[in-house]
């Protein structure tokens, strides 16, 4: 994997906040949200799963724990977060591959994954980075594979509470509306981009999105289970 030389927004927003990231995720019900995203992805034994922006590895490790017969790769530009992810995988005694890199520059072979997952990462990306990330995801997805995204929504209401109001002061979250994400998915060539579900947390509303890689008219036995 090529080394990540660019700047990036860490999982917790700033390096010094990284020790508080996992408690933050737990407080907002992150494991339950991750499980719902995994259920949405309908994983099957033998599949190859990629999480882009894996951070400290919560979703990557949970996928392998729940589905030991799948191959799981987590990608993130932050070496400090990846160190935490490795320690987490060791504690859970699961084998996952953790790579350093950017979601809009995936150093993986075309059509090499059945599912691509993303949790609480898309709002870190600028608009052009979102576009390029979606094109890269399409490139590495096998025909019939799918992308599943979980993230904060752009809109919020006064009833969502004070913490949600603070979070949505960030321009990255404000610009992360469902309409924008679905439009970018369509623009990248995904089939049937859909808002699958949404729910409230103490930090605002989170949304689940799904989209499919179109199948080729001819099938190939070498592609494995979609």
Coordinates of C-alpha atoms in Angstrom, one line a residue:
X1 CA 0.0 0.0 0.0
X2 CA 1.2 3.5 -0.8
X3 CA 1.9 5.7 2.3
X4 CA -0.7 8.4 3.0
X5 CA 1.0 11.7 2.6
X6 CA -2.0 14.0 2.4
X7 CA -3.8 15.8 5.1
X8 CA -7.0 14.3 6.5
X9 CA -9.6 14.8 9.2
X10 CA -8.9 12.2 12.0
X11 CA -11.8 10.0 13.2
X12 CA -12.4 12.2 16.3
X13 CA -11.8 15.5 14.3
X14 CA -8.4 16.2 16.0
X15 CA -5.5 13.9 17.0
X16 CA -5.8 14.9 20.7
X17 CA -9.4 13.7 20.8
X18 CA -8.6 10.2 19.5
X19 CA -8.6 8.6 23.0
X20 CA -12.2 9.9 23.4
X21 CA -13.4 8.6 20.1
X22 CA -14.5 5.1 21.2
X23 CA -16.3 6.3 24.3
X24 CA -18.1 8.9 22.0
X25 CA -19.1 6.1 19.6
X26 CA -20.4 4.0 22.5
X27 CA -22.3 6.9 24.0
X28 CA -24.2 7.5 20.7
X29 CA -25.1 3.8 20.3
X30 CA -22.4 3.1 17.7
X31 CA -22.4 -0.7 18.0
X32 CA -26.1 -0.9 17.5
X33 CA -25.8 1.3 14.4
X34 CA -22.9 -0.7 13.1
X35 CA -24.9 -3.9 13.6
X36 CA -27.8 -2.4 11.6
X37 CA -25.5 -1.5 8.8
X38 CA -24.1 -5.0 8.7
X39 CA -27.6 -6.5 8.6
X40 CA -28.4 -4.2 5.7
X41 CA -25.3 -5.5 3.8
X42 CA -26.5 -9.1 3.9
X43 CA -23.1 -10.6 4.1
X44 CA -22.4 -14.2 2.9
X45 CA -19.6 -16.6 3.7
X46 CA -16.6 -16.3 1.4
X47 CA -17.2 -12.6 0.5
X48 CA -14.6 -9.9 0.6
X49 CA -15.6 -6.8 2.6
X50 CA -13.9 -3.4 2.6
X51 CA -14.5 -0.7 5.1
X52 CA -13.3 2.7 3.9
X53 CA -12.4 5.1 6.7
X54 CA -12.3 2.3 9.3
X55 CA -10.8 4.6 12.0
X56 CA -10.2 2.6 15.2
X57 CA -11.7 -0.5 13.7
X58 CA -15.1 -0.8 15.5
X59 CA -17.0 -1.8 12.4
X60 CA -14.2 -3.8 10.8
X61 CA -13.6 -5.9 13.9
X62 CA -17.4 -6.4 14.5
X63 CA -17.9 -7.6 10.9
X64 CA -15.2 -10.3 11.3
X65 CA -16.5 -11.2 14.8
X66 CA -20.1 -11.8 13.5
X67 CA -19.0 -13.3 10.1
X68 CA -15.8 -15.2 10.6
X69 CA -16.0 -16.8 7.2
X70 CA -15.7 -13.4 5.3
X71 CA -12.4 -11.6 4.5
X72 CA -12.4 -8.1 6.0
X73 CA -10.1 -5.2 5.0
X74 CA -10.2 -1.9 6.8
X75 CA -8.7 1.3 5.2
X76 CA -7.8 4.6 6.9
X77 CA -5.2 7.3 6.5
X78 CA -4.6 7.8 10.2
X79 CA -1.8 5.5 11.5
X80 CA -2.7 6.2 15.2
X81 CA -6.3 5.1 14.6
X82 CA -5.0 2.0 12.8
X83 CA -2.8 1.1 15.7
X84 CA -5.9 1.1 17.9
X85 CA -7.7 -1.0 15.4
X86 CA -4.9 -3.6 15.4
X87 CA -5.0 -3.8 19.2
X88 CA -8.7 -4.1 19.1
X89 CA -8.5 -7.0 16.6
X90 CA -5.9 -8.7 18.7
X91 CA -8.1 -8.4 21.8
X92 CA -11.0 -9.9 20.0
X93 CA -8.8 -12.6 18.4
X94 CA -9.9 -11.9 14.9
X95 CA -7.8 -11.7 11.8
X96 CA -8.4 -8.6 9.6
X97 CA -6.3 -6.7 7.2
X98 CA -5.7 -3.0 8.0
X99 CA -4.3 -0.7 5.4
X100 CA -3.2 2.9 5.4
X101 CA -4.6 5.0 2.6
X102 CA -7.4 7.2 1.3
X103 CA -10.9 6.2 0.1
X104 CA -10.6 8.3 -3.1
X105 CA -7.3 6.5 -4.0
X106 CA -8.0 2.9 -3.5
X107 CA -4.9 0.7 -4.2
X108 CA -7.0 -2.4 -4.8
X109 CA -7.7 -4.4 -8.0
X110 CA -10.8 -3.7 -9.9
X111 CA -13.8 -5.9 -9.0
X112 CA -12.1 -7.3 -5.9
X113 CA -14.8 -6.7 -3.2
X114 CA -18.4 -7.9 -2.7
X115 CA -19.3 -5.2 -0.2
X116 CA -17.9 -1.8 0.7
X117 CA -19.0 -0.3 4.0
X118 CA -18.6 3.2 5.5
X119 CA -19.6 4.4 8.9
X120 CA -19.4 8.0 10.1
X121 CA -16.8 8.9 7.5
X122 CA -18.5 10.6 4.5
X123 CA -19.0 13.9 6.4
X124 CA -15.2 14.2 6.7
X125 CA -14.9 14.5 2.9
X126 CA -15.1 17.5 0.7
X127 CA -17.6 17.4 -2.2
X128 CA -14.9 16.5 -4.8
X129 CA -13.5 13.8 -2.5
X130 CA -17.0 12.3 -2.1
X131 CA -17.3 12.1 -5.9
X132 CA -13.9 10.5 -6.4
X133 CA -14.5 8.1 -3.5
X134 CA -17.7 6.8 -5.0
X135 CA -16.1 6.3 -8.4
X136 CA -13.3 4.4 -6.7
X137 CA -15.8 2.3 -4.7
X138 CA -17.6 1.4 -8.0
X139 CA -14.2 0.4 -9.5
X140 CA -13.4 -2.1 -6.8
X141 CA -16.9 -3.5 -6.4
X142 CA -17.7 -6.7 -8.2
X143 CA -20.8 -6.7 -10.4
X144 CA -23.8 -7.2 -8.2
X145 CA -21.9 -6.0 -5.2
X146 CA -23.1 -3.1 -3.0
X147 CA -22.1 -0.1 -1.0
X148 CA -23.5 0.6 2.4
X149 CA -23.1 4.0 4.1
X150 CA -23.9 5.1 7.7
X151 CA -23.5 8.8 8.6
X152 CA -24.9 11.9 10.1
X153 CA -27.5 13.8 8.1
X154 CA -27.2 17.4 6.9
X155 CA -30.5 18.6 8.3
X156 CA -31.5 18.8 11.9
X157 CA -34.4 20.2 13.9
X158 CA -34.5 22.1 17.2
X159 CA -36.0 19.0 18.8
X160 CA -32.9 17.1 18.1
X161 CA -31.2 18.8 21.1
X162 CA -28.2 20.9 22.0
X163 CA -25.5 18.3 21.2
X164 CA -27.0 17.8 17.7
X165 CA -27.0 21.6 17.2
X166 CA -23.3 21.8 18.1
X167 CA -22.4 18.9 15.8
X168 CA -24.3 20.5 12.9
X169 CA -22.3 23.7 13.2
X170 CA -19.6 21.9 11.3
X171 CA -19.9 22.7 7.6
X172 CA -18.9 19.1 6.8
X173 CA -22.0 17.8 8.5
X174 CA -24.3 20.5 7.2
X175 CA -23.2 19.7 3.6
X176 CA -23.8 16.0 4.2
X177 CA -27.4 15.8 3.3
X178 CA -29.1 12.6 2.1
X179 CA -30.1 14.3 -1.2
X180 CA -26.5 15.1 -1.9
X181 CA -25.2 11.7 -1.1
X182 CA -27.9 9.9 -3.2
X183 CA -27.3 12.3 -6.1
X184 CA -23.6 11.7 -6.0
X185 CA -24.2 7.9 -5.9
X186 CA -26.4 8.2 -9.1
X187 CA -23.8 10.4 -10.7
X188 CA -21.1 7.8 -10.1
X189 CA -23.2 5.1 -11.8
X190 CA -24.6 3.2 -8.9
X191 CA -27.9 1.4 -9.3
X192 CA -30.9 2.2 -7.0
X193 CA -29.3 4.6 -4.5
X194 CA -31.6 4.5 -1.5
X195 CA -32.0 6.0 2.0
X196 CA -32.7 2.7 3.8
X197 CA -33.4 4.0 7.3
X198 CA -32.7 6.9 9.7
X199 CA -32.9 7.3 13.4
X200 CA -32.2 9.9 16.2
X201 CA -29.2 9.9 18.5
X202 CA -28.2 12.4 21.2
X203 CA -25.8 13.8 18.6
X204 CA -28.4 14.2 15.8
X205 CA -29.9 12.1 13.1
X206 CA -28.0 9.3 11.4
X207 CA -28.9 7.9 8.1
X208 CA -28.3 4.6 6.3
X209 CA -27.8 4.5 2.5
X210 CA -27.4 1.7 0.1
X211 CA -26.5 1.4 -3.6
X212 CA -25.6 -1.5 -5.9
X213 CA -23.0 -2.1 -8.5
X214 CA -24.8 -2.9 -11.8
X215 CA -24.5 -6.5 -12.9
X216 CA -22.9 -7.3 -16.3
X217 CA -25.2 -8.9 -18.8
X218 CA -23.0 -11.9 -18.9
X219 CA -22.0 -13.7 -15.6
X220 CA -18.6 -15.0 -14.7
X221 CA -17.9 -17.9 -12.3
X222 CA -14.7 -16.3 -11.2
X223 CA -16.4 -13.4 -9.4
X224 CA -17.7 -15.3 -6.5
X225 CA -20.8 -14.5 -4.5
X226 CA -22.1 -11.0 -5.1

